[in-house]
Amino acid sequence: ARLDKLEQDMLTVGRLYFLQHFRRYPVSNLQAQLYVLINSTLFTLARYLSQPSPALKEKDVVEALVDMICRTLDTGAQQGT
């Protein structure tokens, strides 16, 4: 239930941000893009934090997530133009 609330809050914030900045970030299929990115990020972080001694460094996980998000939104923006 907590993840559902967090997911909804992040979807709302993301949707509002991209609707206000649609000229700068013209992401196609925004709802689907945000859904996949947010849930991928939440699952990855939950999985990472639940491991007693993760095999990866926190910094590496965060950098990989940032890279995934930027690439996905950049691809979505290119498809939207």
Tab-separated table of N, CA and C in Angstrom:
chain	number	residue	atom	x	y	z
A	1	ALA	N	0.823	-1.196	0.000
A	1	ALA	CA	0.000	0.000	0.000
A	1	ALA	C	0.865	1.258	0.000
A	2	ARG	N	1.991	1.220	0.705
A	2	ARG	CA	2.876	2.386	0.725
A	2	ARG	C	3.467	2.653	-0.649
A	3	LEU	N	3.845	1.572	-1.337
A	3	LEU	CA	4.396	1.746	-2.683
A	3	LEU	C	3.330	2.264	-3.638
A	4	ASP	N	2.082	1.840	-3.452
A	4	ASP	CA	1.003	2.346	-4.303
A	4	ASP	C	0.835	3.849	-4.133
A	5	LYS	N	0.883	4.310	-2.904
A	5	LYS	CA	0.758	5.746	-2.623
A	5	LYS	C	1.949	6.494	-3.202
A	6	LEU	N	3.140	5.966	-3.009
A	6	LEU	CA	4.343	6.599	-3.546
A	6	LEU	C	4.290	6.637	-5.073
A	7	GLU	N	3.862	5.531	-5.673
A	7	GLU	CA	3.721	5.482	-7.137
A	7	GLU	C	2.746	6.558	-7.615
A	8	GLN	N	1.589	6.658	-6.985
A	8	GLN	CA	0.594	7.655	-7.380
A	8	GLN	C	1.123	9.073	-7.225
A	9	ASP	N	1.794	9.338	-6.123
A	9	ASP	CA	2.363	10.675	-5.906
A	9	ASP	C	3.413	11.014	-6.964
A	10	MET	N	4.259	10.048	-7.276
A	10	MET	CA	5.297	10.290	-8.279
A	10	MET	C	4.692	10.453	-9.673
A	11	LEU	N	3.660	9.684	-9.996
A	11	LEU	CA	2.975	9.839	-11.278
A	11	LEU	C	2.349	11.224	-11.390
A	12	THR	N	1.731	11.682	-10.316
A	12	THR	CA	1.099	12.998	-10.324
A	12	THR	C	2.132	14.099	-10.514
A	13	VAL	N	3.196	14.049	-9.749
A	13	VAL	CA	4.252	15.065	-9.860
A	13	VAL	C	4.891	15.033	-11.248
A	14	GLY	N	5.212	13.835	-11.736
A	14	GLY	CA	5.826	13.705	-13.057
A	14	GLY	C	4.915	14.219	-14.155
A	15	ARG	N	3.665	13.847	-14.088
A	15	ARG	CA	2.691	14.273	-15.094
A	15	ARG	C	2.557	15.796	-15.094
A	16	LEU	N	2.428	16.389	-13.927
A	16	LEU	CA	2.305	17.848	-13.834
A	16	LEU	C	3.554	18.546	-14.366
A	17	TYR	N	4.714	18.032	-14.012
A	17	TYR	CA	5.962	18.641	-14.473
A	17	TYR	C	6.061	18.609	-15.994
A	18	PHE	N	5.834	17.430	-16.571
A	18	PHE	CA	5.998	17.310	-18.018
A	18	PHE	C	4.896	18.024	-18.791
A	19	LEU	N	3.712	18.145	-18.223
A	19	LEU	CA	2.664	18.922	-18.879
A	19	LEU	C	2.998	20.411	-18.869
A	20	GLN	N	3.636	20.879	-17.815
A	20	GLN	CA	4.039	22.284	-17.741
A	20	GLN	C	5.248	22.581	-18.613
A	21	HIS	N	6.058	21.577	-18.904
A	21	HIS	CA	7.291	21.768	-19.677
A	21	HIS	C	7.270	20.962	-20.976
A	22	PHE	N	6.077	20.812	-21.566
A	22	PHE	CA	5.953	19.930	-22.732
A	22	PHE	C	6.731	20.434	-23.940
A	23	ARG	N	6.973	21.727	-24.037
A	23	ARG	CA	7.747	22.225	-25.184
A	23	ARG	C	9.229	21.868	-25.048
A	24	ARG	N	9.707	21.913	-23.846
A	24	ARG	CA	11.116	21.578	-23.603
A	24	ARG	C	11.340	20.066	-23.585
A	25	TYR	N	10.367	19.332	-23.063
A	25	TYR	CA	10.457	17.874	-22.961
A	25	TYR	C	9.219	17.234	-23.590
A	26	PRO	N	9.162	17.181	-24.913
A	26	PRO	CA	7.976	16.612	-25.572
A	26	PRO	C	8.006	15.080	-25.574
A	27	VAL	N	7.620	14.491	-24.473
A	27	VAL	CA	7.670	13.035	-24.320
A	27	VAL	C	6.384	12.428	-24.881
A	28	SER	N	6.558	11.484	-25.809
A	28	SER	CA	5.373	10.805	-26.345
A	28	SER	C	4.909	9.742	-25.350
A	29	ASN	N	3.608	9.503	-25.324
A	29	ASN	CA	3.006	8.496	-24.448
A	29	ASN	C	3.471	8.677	-23.000
A	30	LEU	N	3.315	9.882	-22.517
A	30	LEU	CA	3.828	10.281	-21.202
A	30	LEU	C	3.383	9.348	-20.081
A	31	GLN	N	2.113	9.018	-20.043
A	31	GLN	CA	1.592	8.195	-18.944
A	31	GLN	C	2.315	6.846	-18.875
A	32	ALA	N	2.498	6.210	-20.018
A	32	ALA	CA	3.173	4.911	-20.047
A	32	ALA	C	4.653	5.057	-19.698
A	33	GLN	N	5.298	6.091	-20.216
A	33	GLN	CA	6.718	6.327	-19.922
A	33	GLN	C	6.918	6.505	-18.418
A	34	LEU	N	6.098	7.352	-17.807
A	34	LEU	CA	6.220	7.598	-16.370
A	34	LEU	C	5.929	6.338	-15.556
A	35	TYR	N	4.909	5.600	-15.956
A	35	TYR	CA	4.551	4.377	-15.232
A	35	TYR	C	5.727	3.396	-15.199
A	36	VAL	N	6.315	3.162	-16.356
A	36	VAL	CA	7.423	2.209	-16.438
A	36	VAL	C	8.643	2.720	-15.680
A	37	LEU	N	8.978	3.986	-15.853
A	37	LEU	CA	10.155	4.542	-15.174
A	37	LEU	C	9.991	4.532	-13.656
A	38	ILE	N	8.851	4.970	-13.198
A	38	ILE	CA	8.623	5.053	-11.754
A	38	ILE	C	8.627	3.659	-11.127
A	39	ASN	N	7.932	2.718	-11.745
A	39	ASN	CA	7.876	1.369	-11.163
A	39	ASN	C	9.205	0.638	-11.281
A	40	SER	N	9.939	0.875	-12.351
A	40	SER	CA	11.275	0.280	-12.472
A	40	SER	C	12.191	0.814	-11.381
A	41	THR	N	12.114	2.111	-11.152
A	41	THR	CA	12.948	2.745	-10.131
A	41	THR	C	12.567	2.263	-8.733
A	42	LEU	N	11.260	2.240	-8.444
A	42	LEU	CA	10.807	1.793	-7.125
A	42	LEU	C	11.213	0.350	-6.852
A	43	PHE	N	11.038	-0.530	-7.834
A	43	PHE	CA	11.399	-1.931	-7.632
A	43	PHE	C	12.907	-2.067	-7.414
A	44	THR	N	13.685	-1.384	-8.243
A	44	THR	CA	15.146	-1.476	-8.117
A	44	THR	C	15.600	-0.994	-6.743
A	45	LEU	N	15.070	0.130	-6.304
A	45	LEU	CA	15.468	0.663	-4.995
A	45	LEU	C	14.994	-0.235	-3.854
A	46	ALA	N	13.772	-0.744	-3.947
A	46	ALA	CA	13.265	-1.640	-2.897
A	46	ALA	C	14.114	-2.908	-2.825
A	47	ARG	N	14.441	-3.442	-3.975
A	47	ARG	CA	15.276	-4.657	-4.036
A	47	ARG	C	16.658	-4.384	-3.462
A	48	TYR	N	17.248	-3.275	-3.863
A	48	TYR	CA	18.587	-2.918	-3.392
A	48	TYR	C	18.591	-2.729	-1.872
A	49	LEU	N	17.611	-1.988	-1.370
A	49	LEU	CA	17.567	-1.692	0.064
A	49	LEU	C	17.223	-2.917	0.917
A	50	SER	N	16.579	-3.928	0.305
A	50	SER	CA	16.205	-5.110	1.076
A	50	SER	C	17.342	-6.122	1.197
A	51	GLN	N	18.402	-5.948	0.455
A	51	GLN	CA	19.516	-6.887	0.512
A	51	GLN	C	20.430	-6.540	1.686
A	52	PRO	N	20.796	-7.541	2.491
A	52	PRO	CA	21.642	-7.276	3.660
A	52	PRO	C	23.013	-6.706	3.277
A	53	SER	N	23.593	-7.228	2.222
A	53	SER	CA	24.874	-6.683	1.760
A	53	SER	C	24.868	-6.709	0.224
A	54	PRO	N	24.359	-5.640	-0.361
A	54	PRO	CA	24.240	-5.586	-1.820
A	54	PRO	C	25.598	-5.750	-2.513
A	55	ALA	N	25.575	-6.372	-3.671
A	55	ALA	CA	26.797	-6.591	-4.449
A	55	ALA	C	27.244	-5.322	-5.168
A	56	LEU	N	26.349	-4.347	-5.268
A	56	LEU	CA	26.663	-3.105	-5.967
A	56	LEU	C	26.748	-1.944	-4.990
A	57	LYS	N	27.504	-0.927	-5.379
A	57	LYS	CA	27.567	0.289	-4.573
A	57	LYS	C	26.326	1.127	-4.853
A	58	GLU	N	25.848	1.818	-3.827
A	58	GLU	CA	24.669	2.668	-3.966
A	58	GLU	C	24.849	3.677	-5.101
A	59	LYS	N	26.015	4.272	-5.174
A	59	LYS	CA	26.315	5.265	-6.205
A	59	LYS	C	26.133	4.667	-7.602
A	60	ASP	N	26.572	3.440	-7.810
A	60	ASP	CA	26.454	2.785	-9.107
A	60	ASP	C	24.993	2.509	-9.470
A	61	VAL	N	24.206	2.116	-8.488
A	61	VAL	CA	22.786	1.862	-8.727
A	61	VAL	C	22.080	3.168	-9.099
A	62	VAL	N	22.359	4.218	-8.360
A	62	VAL	CA	21.737	5.517	-8.638
A	62	VAL	C	22.138	6.013	-10.024
A	63	GLU	N	23.407	5.911	-10.361
A	63	GLU	CA	23.866	6.355	-11.679
A	63	GLU	C	23.203	5.544	-12.797
A	64	ALA	N	23.034	4.260	-12.608
A	64	ALA	CA	22.379	3.424	-13.615
A	64	ALA	C	20.907	3.815	-13.779
A	65	LEU	N	20.238	4.110	-12.658
A	65	LEU	CA	18.846	4.538	-12.736
A	65	LEU	C	18.726	5.890	-13.446
A	66	VAL	N	19.595	6.813	-13.108
A	66	VAL	CA	19.581	8.131	-13.764
A	66	VAL	C	19.813	7.972	-15.264
A	67	ASP	N	20.756	7.134	-15.633
A	67	ASP	CA	21.049	6.898	-17.048
A	67	ASP	C	19.830	6.303	-17.749
A	68	MET	N	19.175	5.320	-17.125
A	68	MET	CA	17.984	4.705	-17.709
A	68	MET	C	16.876	5.734	-17.904
A	69	ILE	N	16.641	6.547	-16.892
A	69	ILE	CA	15.574	7.546	-16.953
A	69	ILE	C	15.862	8.573	-18.042
A	70	CYS	N	17.087	9.078	-18.086
A	70	CYS	CA	17.444	10.091	-19.088
A	70	CYS	C	17.341	9.526	-20.503
A	71	ARG	N	17.828	8.323	-20.709
A	71	ARG	CA	17.757	7.717	-22.048
A	71	ARG	C	16.308	7.483	-22.476
A	72	THR	N	15.500	7.008	-21.559
A	72	THR	CA	14.104	6.737	-21.890
A	72	THR	C	13.362	8.021	-22.228
A	73	LEU	N	13.557	9.056	-21.421
A	73	LEU	CA	12.872	10.321	-21.685
A	73	LEU	C	13.411	10.987	-22.937
A	74	ASP	N	14.701	10.846	-23.197
A	74	ASP	CA	15.278	11.416	-24.411
A	74	ASP	C	14.716	10.708	-25.638
A	75	THR	N	14.598	9.395	-25.580
A	75	THR	CA	14.026	8.630	-26.689
A	75	THR	C	12.559	9.010	-26.877
A	76	GLY	N	11.848	9.151	-25.768
A	76	GLY	CA	10.435	9.545	-25.836
A	76	GLY	C	10.266	10.937	-26.415
A	77	ALA	N	11.177	11.839	-26.079
A	77	ALA	CA	11.124	13.193	-26.613
A	77	ALA	C	11.407	13.191	-28.115
A	78	GLN	N	12.360	12.372	-28.553
A	78	GLN	CA	12.689	12.299	-29.973
A	78	GLN	C	11.506	11.731	-30.761
A	79	GLN	N	10.809	10.773	-30.187
A	79	GLN	CA	9.664	10.191	-30.873
A	79	GLN	C	8.501	11.165	-30.906
A	80	GLY	N	8.453	12.055	-29.923
A	80	GLY	CA	7.359	13.023	-29.844
A	80	GLY	C	7.519	14.200	-30.787
A	81	THR	N	8.716	14.377	-31.351
A	81	THR	CA	8.947	15.510	-32.247
A	81	THR	C	8.859	15.110	-33.695
